[in-house]
Amino acid sequence: MTSKLRLLPRISLLAFAAAFAAPAAAQSGQSAGQAASVDQEITVTGWRLRQLDTVTPTGSRLDLSIRDTPATLDRITADEMLTRGFRTVEEATDSLPGIISGGSPGNPTLFSMRGFTGEQITILHNGLYLGPANMINRPGNTFNLASIDVLKGPASVLYGQGAVGGAVNIVSKHPDFKGNSGQALASYGEFDTVSLGAGGNRVLSDTLAGRVDVSYHRSNGYVDDTGPHSFNATGALLYRPSSDLSVELSVDYLRDRLPTYYGTPLLPAAAATDPIPGILTSANGAVVDRRTRFVNYNVGDSRANSWQVWPRLAVTWSPSDAVTLSNTAYYFHADRAWINAESYAYNAATGRVDRDRFFVFHNQDLVGDQGSATFRHSLAGMANQLVIGFDYNHLDFVRSRGFPDGDSVDLLRPARGSFGALDRRVSPTRWDQIALFAEDALDLTAKLKLVTGLRAERLYLTRENYNLDGSFNAGSSFRRVYKPFNWRAGLVYDVTPAITTYASFSTGQDPVGSNIFLVNAGQNFALSNSRQVEAGVKAALLNGRASLTAAVYDIERRNILTQVAIDTVSNIGSQRSRGIELSGEARLTPHWAVTASGTYVDAAYGSFTDPNYGVAASGNRPPNVPDWTANVWTSVQQIAGLPLEAGGGVKYVGQRYGNTANTLVLRPYATGIVYATWAVNPRLSLTGRVNNVWNKTFVQWADIYYPAQVMLGEPRRAEVSLLARF
């Protein structure tokens, strides 16, 4: 356990893309202004000014820029992820304004934003919905990604049921005709961590380009023997025989093992000889004992593995300047397995930890097709852009699970043991989903734009459950046709060429209780309804050297599942969140940049009794929703005239609750990152970094389904990395 506390050299996927850009320009005799232009290609801190006018499909299918989209959009690009050392989608997304993550292998890459968590936040892959986030998502390697885009607030009008709190879109790198390029990463570090990556773009002919990216990551984990490993390969061929036709065939393959750390048990104060102060308070006086900080309570043969493959064919054709036709056909297959002791409850009578056993297998096949037509024309003398389309997919999902008997182990030296028998209960889910959607952007004046959208769909769902002996369980099985209809409308007004304001109204729908893969006959209600009102401003300031975005919002979710009697639930609950978000960036000098954000959310249940535990929670704050969050990042280049960059960042997460009763309080915390990068030459850079620089112990998440334990965040880790560009 003491080995976990040592600071060892480490390299991770934190490669630095830009430290040599400005120094190389200075050495070649370029002016400061010329050197700054290199930043257009290689970004260090992220430069929102350029992103405001970037087209981001995550917020609309209308080819609108972030500035012209009547919603809050955040983005982190590949170079930013590499620079800041984010190895996974979870780490990278967690750095964006107002977002925190869970880190639990039972719900990989679980997020909280705008007062909502879990399946109320949709995870997309290249704009496509593959299933509920807490079932299908994986941490993923950032090396293979071009960006992660986040759309805040209800997004059902774009992506269907779910997405009350927002949507996270994970965008892969794609081939292009800009030229040949490549990257290679190699790393080693603390907790026996190895990260490798190689990839690049190649122009094969005037009409054909290809790209391949391969990454590998493994670690022993900061809790003993709980480390993850993953192998991710993405590739694509882009055929463009003319300027009006493109055909892209791509495939994404992932094989991984999640970290198998499910939490650290809560102890009565009388049983803890070294309680960790300042991380939580509980109504019953429970604490976390420092002696258990790095103890693994899982079984020795634990597993949280998966493999998946995802081929896609995308065709875009513009028969004229006024019309563009697009179609994406795809197939997704995944096999996943969790075989673990996941619940660790301290038994005061025995002084030992009682463990459960739980296993679940997923076999998922999803085939779909999405097509659209975009029309650019004039409507009553006003410029107008209209997109109409369809979205169809068919799902076969088989979930097999079991709950063998658990055991009891020593608090400080738990015998790992083995899992035991795998007697399965099978639950197939099938659906056919068809949706029609439309969006429109109408320029009412040269400065005022009206953006609208709607989506009408039918989801034909079949949920079946079988007993342990294989017999059909009719009581918890059902069929239903869901008929969601969602819309949004927003006005975007250019106050000046640099300052844009907007106001919007949007709706969303999602299952009343469990996610759509798990809802059973007892939860066979219509979908819950949500609506959001939002207003904001997006501005370029200081003659283009700074940018600012601000938003206020009010979200209400109605008809959620609540317990009304000891054995009866109903869809009469509600939840509301209101908040403000600020983010901005400034280049204070030619070589010094600062990025900062701050968010506040007031979230509470309306009428609500927790259907899982029967806890009266009306008026309570939802679990894992902080009141305040803040981020600051800074970077300085060409220090002392050398090819050296240094920088760092701080993330603050405010107070949260760990259960619906609000009796477990998770205390605020702040963590920091510092780094320095030396440009060995214009194509090779060396970076050293320390994450959680103050070695802060904090509670990252509290899973309400495991109430006797909490997830502690990663301790301080030092790392170094090499990046080559060619």
XYZ file of C-alpha atoms in Angstrom:
726
model
C 0.000 0.000 0.000
C 2.845 2.381 0.707
C 3.997 1.924 -2.874
C 0.862 3.767 -3.935
C 2.132 6.917 -2.251
C 5.461 7.141 -4.015
C 5.939 9.726 -6.744
C 7.437 7.894 -9.671
C 8.124 9.246 -13.142
C 5.146 8.681 -15.361
C 4.051 9.392 -18.895
C 0.463 9.411 -20.044
C -1.558 10.566 -23.001
C -0.795 14.161 -22.148
C 1.360 14.881 -25.103
C 2.018 18.463 -25.920
C 1.315 19.739 -29.389
C 2.334 23.338 -29.340
C 5.297 24.155 -27.162
C 7.647 24.184 -30.107
C 5.341 26.191 -32.408
C 6.097 29.725 -31.241
C 9.743 29.004 -30.324
C 10.370 27.508 -33.739
C 8.834 30.564 -35.392
C 11.004 32.894 -33.324
C 14.136 30.910 -34.172
C 13.358 31.149 -37.878
C 13.099 34.951 -37.687
C 9.319 35.261 -37.872
C 7.605 38.156 -36.139
C 5.441 37.659 -33.071
C 2.336 38.111 -35.208
C 3.513 35.470 -37.663
C 4.362 33.107 -34.843
C 0.913 33.578 -33.339
C -0.672 32.428 -36.586
C 0.769 28.976 -35.978
C -1.651 28.659 -33.079
C -4.409 28.276 -35.659
C -3.104 24.754 -36.170
C -1.588 23.933 -32.786
C -3.493 24.952 -29.690
C -2.138 25.027 -26.174
C -4.829 26.323 -23.857
C -7.863 26.224 -26.112
C -8.975 29.411 -27.823
C -12.706 29.971 -27.589
C -12.581 33.051 -29.833
C -11.814 30.862 -32.818
C -14.335 28.256 -31.658
C -17.238 30.709 -31.491
C -17.352 30.760 -35.271
C -16.671 27.058 -35.645
C -19.473 24.901 -37.037
C -20.396 22.300 -34.408
C -22.943 19.685 -35.564
C -23.573 18.606 -31.953
C -25.786 21.652 -31.401
C -27.648 21.544 -34.708
C -27.763 19.836 -38.098
C -28.015 23.255 -39.753
C -24.245 23.838 -39.980
C -24.594 26.610 -37.416
C -21.571 27.977 -35.616
C -21.378 27.939 -31.833
C -22.143 31.670 -31.943
C -25.367 31.147 -33.957
C -26.670 28.209 -31.893
C -29.258 29.285 -29.266
C -27.803 27.015 -26.583
C -24.668 26.509 -24.511
C -21.976 24.506 -26.292
C -18.603 23.589 -24.824
C -15.766 21.855 -26.623
C -12.360 20.422 -25.843
C -10.140 19.558 -28.799
C -7.511 16.886 -29.344
C -4.599 19.244 -28.731
C -6.120 20.506 -25.501
C -6.700 16.957 -24.261
C -3.116 15.999 -25.030
C -1.687 19.177 -23.513
C -3.607 18.823 -20.268
C -2.859 15.111 -19.944
C -6.407 13.769 -20.182
C -6.196 10.084 -21.076
C -9.921 9.267 -21.069
C -13.185 10.831 -22.185
C -14.202 11.057 -18.528
C -11.140 13.099 -17.534
C -11.450 15.434 -20.524
C -15.188 16.070 -20.172
C -14.823 16.575 -16.432
C -12.611 19.609 -17.164
C -15.398 21.505 -18.979
C -17.577 24.108 -17.217
C -20.104 22.776 -14.724
C -19.428 19.063 -15.271
C -18.264 16.443 -12.779
C -17.865 12.696 -13.317
C -18.444 9.525 -11.342
C -15.534 7.203 -11.988
C -17.476 4.080 -10.994
C -16.899 0.958 -13.148
C -20.539 0.049 -12.575
C -21.540 3.215 -14.427
C -18.510 4.085 -16.552
C -18.144 7.718 -17.589
C -21.141 8.951 -15.617
C -21.581 12.735 -15.600
C -23.439 15.374 -13.624
C -24.384 18.730 -15.155
C -27.128 21.321 -14.760
C -28.587 19.457 -11.794
C -28.994 16.076 -13.536
C -26.945 12.890 -13.565
C -26.728 9.440 -15.077
C -29.049 8.514 -17.894
C -30.448 12.068 -17.985
C -27.234 12.933 -19.866
C -26.934 11.341 -23.285
C -23.596 10.100 -24.602
C -23.239 10.286 -28.389
C -20.551 8.884 -30.639
C -20.062 10.942 -33.791
C -23.578 12.290 -33.290
C -25.242 8.870 -32.976
C -27.085 7.473 -29.955
C -26.071 3.890 -29.142
C -27.950 3.401 -25.873
C -28.213 4.698 -22.273
C -24.963 6.248 -21.060
C -24.679 4.214 -17.862
C -25.042 0.966 -19.863
C -23.076 1.376 -23.072
C -20.429 4.019 -22.504
C -16.736 3.295 -21.925
C -13.979 5.638 -20.734
C -12.265 5.570 -24.163
C -8.793 6.779 -25.114
C -8.534 10.452 -26.031
C -5.711 9.840 -28.519
C -8.255 8.631 -31.094
C -10.507 11.680 -30.716
C -10.773 14.964 -32.586
C -12.931 16.618 -29.910
C -15.542 16.190 -27.205
C -18.542 18.496 -27.617
C -21.123 19.158 -24.897
C -24.617 20.532 -25.508
C -26.188 21.733 -22.249
C -29.869 21.284 -21.431
C -32.599 19.114 -23.021
C -31.444 17.710 -26.362
C -34.284 15.306 -27.156
C -35.256 17.409 -30.187
C -31.971 16.317 -31.752
C -31.274 12.891 -30.271
C -34.529 11.409 -28.970
C -35.493 10.222 -25.480
C -33.072 11.079 -22.696
C -30.722 14.085 -22.720
C -32.538 16.158 -20.092
C -29.336 17.552 -18.615
C -27.435 17.591 -21.888
C -25.556 15.551 -24.479
C -21.864 14.667 -24.686
C -20.701 13.976 -28.237
C -17.453 12.018 -28.651
C -16.006 12.823 -32.082
C -13.387 10.595 -33.711
C -10.551 11.843 -35.875
C -11.419 11.747 -39.578
C -9.293 11.722 -42.731
C -8.908 14.883 -44.800
C -7.060 16.234 -47.836
C -5.008 18.863 -45.973
C -1.831 16.787 -46.227
C 0.091 13.952 -44.654
C 0.596 14.123 -40.900
C 1.262 11.839 -37.989
C 1.706 11.598 -34.233
C 3.386 9.110 -31.908
C 3.186 8.972 -28.112
C 5.036 6.858 -25.581
C 4.691 6.976 -21.823
C 5.387 5.267 -18.543
C 4.650 6.332 -15.014
C 3.350 5.917 -11.518
C 1.038 3.034 -10.633
C 2.904 1.077 -13.337
C 1.126 3.045 -16.049
C 1.902 2.692 -19.745
C 0.261 4.718 -22.509
C 1.094 4.424 -26.196
C -0.395 5.939 -29.321
C 0.363 6.208 -33.014
C -1.665 7.516 -35.905
C -1.875 9.786 -38.844
C -3.549 11.057 -41.970
C -2.437 10.120 -45.489
C -3.559 11.580 -48.806
C -3.516 8.517 -51.048
C -4.597 10.266 -54.246
C -6.502 13.320 -55.441
C -9.742 11.556 -54.533
C -8.809 9.231 -51.643
C -7.526 9.915 -48.122
C -7.147 7.615 -45.153
C -6.545 7.827 -41.442
C -5.605 5.258 -38.784
C -5.154 5.833 -35.040
C -4.188 3.163 -32.521
C -3.823 3.634 -28.763
C -3.097 1.436 -25.765
C -3.316 2.234 -22.079
C -2.855 0.152 -18.955
C -2.298 0.751 -15.258
C -2.193 -1.148 -11.991
C -4.536 1.452 -10.521
C -4.181 3.731 -7.531
C -6.109 1.206 -5.437
C -4.195 -2.075 -5.329
C -4.727 -4.291 -8.388
C -7.731 -2.421 -9.772
C -6.127 -0.924 -12.868
C -7.703 -0.613 -16.315
C -6.388 -1.458 -19.733
C -7.722 -0.597 -23.168
C -6.854 -0.976 -26.827
C -8.601 1.308 -29.297
C -8.163 1.272 -33.089
C -10.000 3.674 -35.369
C -9.656 3.954 -39.114
C -11.402 5.544 -42.063
C -11.214 5.989 -45.818
C -12.570 9.164 -47.404
C -13.439 9.073 -51.107
C -14.148 12.465 -52.684
C -14.372 12.180 -56.472
C -15.735 15.734 -56.763
C -16.365 18.765 -54.614
C -20.037 17.852 -54.251
C -19.719 14.171 -53.256
C -17.936 12.453 -50.364
C -18.113 8.880 -49.121
C -16.501 7.882 -45.815
C -16.175 4.313 -44.553
C -14.948 4.080 -40.972
C -14.598 1.517 -38.191
C -14.023 1.843 -34.462
C -12.752 -1.141 -32.455
C -12.321 -1.150 -28.687
C -11.302 -3.854 -26.237
C -10.963 -2.830 -22.619
C -11.081 -3.623 -18.930
C -12.476 -0.992 -16.590
C -10.866 -0.216 -13.241
C -12.409 -2.541 -10.650
C -12.418 -0.102 -7.726
C -16.030 0.264 -6.565
C -15.458 2.369 -3.486
C -14.153 2.580 0.066
C -16.434 1.534 2.952
C -17.864 4.033 5.436
C -17.101 3.208 9.083
C -18.586 4.321 12.396
C -16.307 6.876 14.010
C -15.667 4.484 16.901
C -14.255 1.873 14.531
C -11.873 4.220 12.678
C -8.424 4.749 14.186
C -7.355 7.274 11.506
C -10.419 9.043 10.053
C -9.745 11.258 7.027
C -10.920 14.768 7.925
C -12.701 17.229 5.650
C -13.998 14.893 2.949
C -17.538 14.111 4.163
C -19.976 14.417 7.044
C -22.822 12.055 7.792
C -25.902 12.173 10.004
C -24.837 8.877 11.599
C -21.220 9.981 12.092
C -19.744 7.693 9.427
C -16.182 8.370 8.274
C -13.539 6.958 5.945
C -10.534 5.396 7.681
C -7.195 6.303 6.100
C -6.043 2.716 6.620
C -8.559 1.563 4.002
C -7.654 4.253 1.427
C -5.874 1.886 -0.979
C -7.425 -1.448 0.026
C -9.075 -3.517 -2.707
C -12.220 -5.276 -1.483
C -13.083 -6.854 -4.818
C -12.659 -10.564 -5.517
C -9.445 -11.839 -7.072
C -11.085 -12.912 -10.334
C -13.083 -9.700 -10.773
C -13.862 -8.535 -14.298
C -15.284 -5.477 -16.006
C -14.423 -6.222 -19.617
C -15.865 -5.404 -23.018
C -15.179 -5.433 -26.707
C -17.067 -3.560 -29.380
C -16.893 -2.857 -33.081
C -18.679 -0.115 -34.956
C -18.524 0.230 -38.779
C -20.172 3.251 -40.412
C -20.773 4.439 -43.969
C -21.471 8.157 -44.434
C -22.389 9.709 -47.791
C -22.830 13.417 -48.481
C -23.931 14.734 -51.876
C -24.709 18.302 -52.936
C -26.417 18.187 -56.333
C -26.592 21.999 -56.229
C -25.568 24.903 -54.037
C -29.066 24.905 -52.591
C -29.407 21.210 -51.664
C -27.288 18.764 -49.646
C -28.249 15.130 -49.048
C -26.632 13.105 -46.260
C -26.965 9.518 -45.091
C -25.181 7.482 -42.411
C -25.676 3.718 -42.128
C -24.119 1.928 -39.168
C -23.900 -1.290 -37.189
C -22.798 -1.546 -33.569
C -21.961 -4.731 -31.684
C -20.759 -4.984 -28.095
C -20.145 -7.710 -25.521
C -19.678 -6.584 -21.917
C -19.145 -8.451 -18.655
C -19.082 -7.354 -15.013
C -18.198 -10.081 -12.473
C -17.460 -8.477 -9.125
C -18.020 -7.997 -5.442
C -19.329 -4.434 -5.711
C -20.938 -3.589 -2.364
C -18.765 -3.224 0.762
C -20.691 -2.628 4.010
C -18.910 -2.458 7.354
C -20.554 -4.735 9.933
C -20.215 -3.150 13.374
C -21.148 -6.417 15.106
C -18.301 -8.406 13.538
C -15.816 -5.661 12.681
C -15.614 -7.070 9.158
C -16.760 -5.959 5.705
C -19.731 -7.758 4.167
C -19.403 -8.151 0.390
C -22.036 -8.984 -2.182
C -21.696 -10.788 -5.499
C -23.142 -9.436 -8.719
C -22.573 -10.297 -12.343
C -24.096 -9.016 -15.547
C -23.436 -9.697 -19.227
C -24.492 -7.561 -22.188
C -24.834 -8.685 -25.768
C -25.862 -5.715 -27.911
C -26.558 -5.422 -31.617
C -27.769 -2.142 -33.067
C -28.295 -1.415 -36.744
C -29.439 1.963 -37.961
C -29.693 4.516 -40.710
C -29.965 8.286 -40.515
C -30.675 10.474 -43.511
C -31.368 14.154 -44.081
C -31.830 16.784 -46.780
C -30.708 20.369 -46.299
C -32.217 23.190 -48.332
C -30.764 26.712 -48.570
C -33.202 29.167 -50.071
C -35.022 32.455 -49.666
C -38.318 32.697 -47.781
C -40.257 35.933 -48.328
C -36.981 37.612 -49.135
C -35.234 36.245 -46.017
C -32.353 33.775 -46.116
C -33.490 30.411 -44.805
C -31.919 27.023 -44.180
C -34.062 23.945 -43.596
C -33.090 20.364 -42.809
C -35.547 17.478 -42.735
C -34.685 13.873 -42.117
C -35.334 10.487 -40.564
C -33.625 8.337 -37.957
C -34.210 4.574 -37.755
C -32.556 1.895 -35.669
C -33.242 -1.639 -34.534
C -31.901 -2.958 -31.241
C -31.350 -6.471 -29.884
C -30.010 -6.301 -26.351
C -29.699 -9.300 -24.040
C -28.843 -8.713 -20.391
C -27.951 -11.740 -18.250
C -27.381 -11.292 -14.537
C -27.226 -12.984 -11.170
C -26.761 -12.323 -7.451
C -24.822 -15.199 -5.831
C -24.290 -15.206 -2.081
C -21.666 -12.852 -0.709
C -19.182 -13.212 2.129
C -17.393 -11.336 4.894
C -13.726 -10.258 4.876
C -11.223 -8.560 7.149
C -11.310 -4.749 7.126
C -7.582 -4.205 6.553
C -6.437 -7.469 4.961
C -9.406 -8.789 2.999
C -8.968 -12.239 1.491
C -9.596 -11.631 -2.185
C -11.250 -14.973 -2.810
C -13.145 -15.870 -5.969
C -16.528 -15.005 -7.369
C -18.381 -18.328 -7.471
C -21.134 -19.751 -9.659
C -22.771 -17.844 -12.523
C -26.440 -18.831 -12.499
C -28.115 -16.427 -14.909
C -31.432 -14.680 -15.313
C -31.899 -13.405 -18.853
C -33.661 -10.173 -19.855
C -33.899 -9.380 -23.582
C -34.797 -5.909 -24.812
C -35.810 -5.224 -28.396
C -36.905 -2.055 -30.064
C -37.588 -0.464 -33.391
C -37.262 3.296 -33.345
C -38.273 5.595 -36.172
C -38.117 9.359 -35.966
C -38.789 12.272 -38.287
C -37.030 15.523 -37.542
C -36.765 19.029 -38.929
C -34.758 22.147 -38.119
C -34.913 25.612 -39.578
C -32.796 28.777 -39.357
C -34.469 31.910 -40.707
C -32.662 35.257 -40.926
C -35.446 37.628 -39.870
C -33.049 40.542 -40.314
C -29.325 40.898 -40.920
C -28.837 40.688 -37.147
C -31.721 38.495 -35.930
C -32.035 34.761 -36.552
C -34.891 32.426 -35.611
C -33.800 28.822 -35.018
C -36.477 26.140 -34.585
C -36.624 22.379 -34.504
C -38.908 19.432 -33.861
C -38.671 15.661 -33.602
C -41.536 13.147 -33.635
C -40.805 9.485 -33.055
C -42.197 6.069 -32.297
C -40.298 3.644 -30.098
C -41.680 0.097 -30.221
C -40.218 -1.490 -27.088
C -40.359 -5.111 -25.940
C -38.998 -5.895 -22.450
C -38.861 -9.509 -21.324
C -37.601 -11.073 -18.099
C -36.932 -14.740 -17.433
C -36.570 -16.436 -14.073
C -33.518 -18.360 -12.894
C -35.056 -21.640 -14.111
C -35.613 -20.147 -17.577
C -39.367 -19.643 -17.212
C -40.931 -16.451 -18.514
C -41.726 -13.773 -15.915
C -44.881 -12.192 -17.287
C -45.336 -9.892 -14.293
C -42.255 -7.783 -15.036
C -42.358 -8.046 -18.837
C -44.299 -5.790 -21.173
C -44.586 -4.178 -24.571
C -45.182 -0.520 -25.173
C -45.138 2.085 -27.901
C -43.630 5.381 -26.771
C -44.583 8.465 -28.788
C -42.256 11.308 -27.822
C -42.577 14.688 -29.509
C -40.106 17.460 -28.746
C -39.377 20.922 -30.066
C -37.252 23.973 -29.492
C -37.258 27.598 -30.600
C -34.591 30.205 -30.165
C -33.746 33.746 -31.185
C -30.143 34.766 -31.869
C -29.332 38.489 -32.062
C -26.026 40.086 -33.059
C -25.768 43.158 -30.842
C -22.488 43.974 -32.587
C -20.322 41.906 -34.927
C -18.495 40.663 -31.816
C -21.378 40.240 -29.329
C -24.278 37.838 -29.802
C -27.202 37.249 -27.449
C -29.782 34.474 -27.546
C -32.879 33.128 -25.812
C -34.404 29.689 -26.294
C -37.063 27.255 -25.134
C -36.600 23.490 -25.521
C -38.304 20.289 -24.401
C -37.121 16.788 -23.587
C -38.432 13.363 -22.601
C -36.909 10.343 -20.872
C -37.999 7.215 -18.941
C -39.654 7.994 -15.612
C -37.301 5.815 -13.539
C -34.759 3.399 -14.965
C -33.094 3.846 -18.316
C -34.842 2.550 -21.414
C -32.909 -0.768 -21.314
C -34.064 -1.566 -17.755
C -37.614 -0.244 -17.345
C -39.987 -3.035 -16.273
C -43.740 -3.496 -16.075
C -43.923 -1.785 -12.680
C -42.476 1.339 -14.331
C -44.639 1.083 -17.453
C -45.567 4.747 -17.616
C -45.285 7.261 -20.385
C -42.024 9.168 -20.613
C -41.298 12.025 -18.244
C -41.427 15.556 -19.655
C -38.905 18.346 -19.276
C -38.555 21.893 -20.489
C -35.776 24.464 -20.387
C -35.722 28.226 -20.710
C -32.253 29.632 -21.389
C -30.747 32.996 -22.243
C -27.142 33.952 -22.807
C -24.426 35.950 -24.496
C -21.372 34.956 -26.548
C -18.782 37.636 -27.184
C -15.328 38.322 -28.559
C -13.591 41.023 -26.511
C -10.387 43.081 -26.276
C -10.014 43.413 -30.036
C -10.167 39.686 -30.512
C -7.788 38.769 -27.658
C -10.504 37.438 -25.379
C -13.896 35.757 -25.433
C -16.748 35.356 -22.964
C -19.863 33.197 -22.807
C -22.583 33.427 -20.171
C -25.912 31.668 -19.728
C -28.807 31.469 -17.275
C -31.289 28.606 -17.395
C -34.303 27.033 -15.729
C -35.059 23.318 -16.247
C -38.083 21.465 -14.922
C -38.553 17.688 -15.199
C -42.044 16.365 -14.477
C -43.741 12.955 -14.241
C -40.743 11.162 -12.731
C -41.106 7.946 -10.754
C -41.905 8.294 -7.056
C -43.070 5.874 -4.371
C -46.649 6.442 -3.201
C -47.122 3.328 -1.017
C -44.950 0.556 0.387
C -45.300 -1.479 -2.805
C -46.605 1.113 -5.277
C -44.890 3.685 -7.479
C -46.371 6.407 -9.653
C -45.162 9.035 -12.121
C -46.081 12.113 -10.090
C -42.626 13.299 -9.049
C -40.737 16.353 -10.277
C -37.293 17.912 -10.272
C -36.071 21.425 -11.011
C -32.730 23.164 -11.499
C -31.805 26.785 -12.100
C -28.356 28.120 -12.643
C -25.819 30.416 -14.202
C -22.697 29.555 -16.195
C -19.752 31.796 -17.093
C -16.654 30.940 -19.091
C -14.010 32.981 -20.807
C -10.502 33.102 -22.200
C -7.951 35.827 -22.715
C -4.544 36.069 -24.305
C -3.017 38.553 -21.897
C 0.286 38.748 -23.762
C 1.497 37.087 -26.977
C 2.749 34.177 -24.852
C 0.394 34.086 -21.847
C -3.178 32.783 -21.970
C -5.792 32.189 -19.272
C -9.016 30.173 -19.411
C -11.605 30.281 -16.594
C -15.182 29.211 -15.856
C -17.621 29.219 -12.976
C -21.080 27.718 -12.549
C -23.802 27.759 -9.927
C -26.848 25.485 -9.852
C -29.820 25.439 -7.487
C -31.340 21.970 -7.929
C -34.118 20.343 -5.920
C -36.765 17.653 -6.101
C -40.389 18.758 -6.076
C -42.780 16.073 -4.900
C -40.542 13.006 -4.607
C -40.160 9.865 -2.545
C -37.135 7.806 -3.589
C -38.522 4.601 -5.163
C -35.295 2.698 -4.357
C -35.319 3.201 -0.576
C -38.635 4.868 0.244
C -36.874 8.026 1.452
C -39.017 11.182 1.548
C -36.880 13.577 -0.529
C -39.222 16.414 -1.511
C -37.229 19.632 -1.523
C -33.879 17.812 -1.311
C -30.954 18.336 -3.666
C -30.336 15.395 -6.066
C -27.221 13.354 -5.244
C -23.860 14.235 -6.840
C -24.979 17.716 -7.887
C -22.553 20.404 -6.673
C -23.765 23.908 -5.977
C -20.599 25.616 -7.300
C -17.919 24.515 -9.739
C -14.987 26.460 -11.157
C -12.016 25.877 -13.456
C -8.918 27.984 -14.148
C -6.195 27.096 -16.672
C -3.135 29.117 -17.632
C -0.172 28.651 -19.951
C 3.017 30.623 -20.604
C 5.172 30.025 -23.688
C 8.774 30.930 -24.529
C 9.812 31.323 -20.919
C 13.114 33.261 -20.735
C 13.266 33.071 -24.512
C 13.632 29.287 -24.363
C 11.550 26.629 -26.146
C 9.795 26.075 -22.813
C 6.140 26.242 -21.859
C 4.717 25.904 -18.342
C 1.210 26.046 -17.020
C -1.442 24.403 -14.974
C -4.996 24.445 -13.801
C -7.260 24.222 -10.761
C -10.706 22.614 -10.571
C -13.050 23.390 -7.687
C -16.122 21.270 -6.915
C -18.569 22.516 -4.310
C -20.639 20.698 -1.752
C -22.758 17.754 -2.879
C -24.929 15.126 -1.253
C -24.281 11.402 -1.481
C -27.892 10.219 -1.154
C -31.434 11.389 -1.796
C -32.033 11.854 1.949
C -29.215 14.469 1.955
C -27.810 12.905 5.142
C -24.388 12.217 3.556
C -22.594 15.472 2.733
C -19.633 15.389 0.337
C -17.349 18.277 1.185
C -15.963 20.749 -1.404
C -12.523 20.107 -2.846
C -10.007 21.615 -5.257
C -7.366 19.785 -7.260
C -4.539 21.171 -9.348
C -2.373 20.249 -12.332
C 1.044 21.692 -13.184
C 3.164 20.918 -16.232
C 6.241 22.001 -18.147
C 7.095 21.181 -21.752
C 10.482 21.443 -23.464
C 10.628 21.474 -27.268
C 13.592 19.203 -27.987
C 13.234 20.177 -31.635
C 10.340 21.353 -33.846
C 9.005 17.777 -34.104
C 9.698 16.358 -30.645
C 8.616 17.579 -27.205
C 9.079 16.330 -23.647
C 6.527 17.065 -20.924
C 6.531 16.597 -17.167
C 3.318 16.895 -15.206
C 1.919 16.473 -11.708
C -1.824 15.861 -11.278
C -3.582 16.489 -7.952
C -0.498 18.472 -7.025
C -1.594 19.014 -3.385
C -2.295 15.280 -2.983
C -5.829 16.136 -1.925
C -8.002 13.278 -0.670
C -11.587 13.834 -1.785
C -14.828 12.032 -2.510
C -15.362 12.021 -6.260
C -18.775 10.345 -6.285
C -21.275 8.498 -4.113
C -23.288 5.818 -5.900
C -26.775 5.785 -4.376
C -27.051 2.044 -5.081
C -23.987 1.411 -2.877
C -24.896 3.546 0.171
C -22.262 2.054 2.513
C -19.244 3.266 0.475
C -17.917 6.235 -1.483
C -15.606 6.651 -4.481
C -12.382 8.440 -3.529
C -10.543 10.392 -6.208
C -7.081 9.682 -7.555
C -4.137 10.836 -5.382
C -1.184 12.837 -6.644
C 0.631 11.361 -9.627
C 3.721 12.520 -11.474
C 4.250 11.799 -15.150
C 6.426 12.508 -18.142
C 5.715 12.043 -21.844
C 7.206 12.212 -25.309
C 5.310 13.372 -28.373
C 6.630 13.155 -31.911
C 4.954 14.831 -34.881
C 5.820 13.883 -38.411
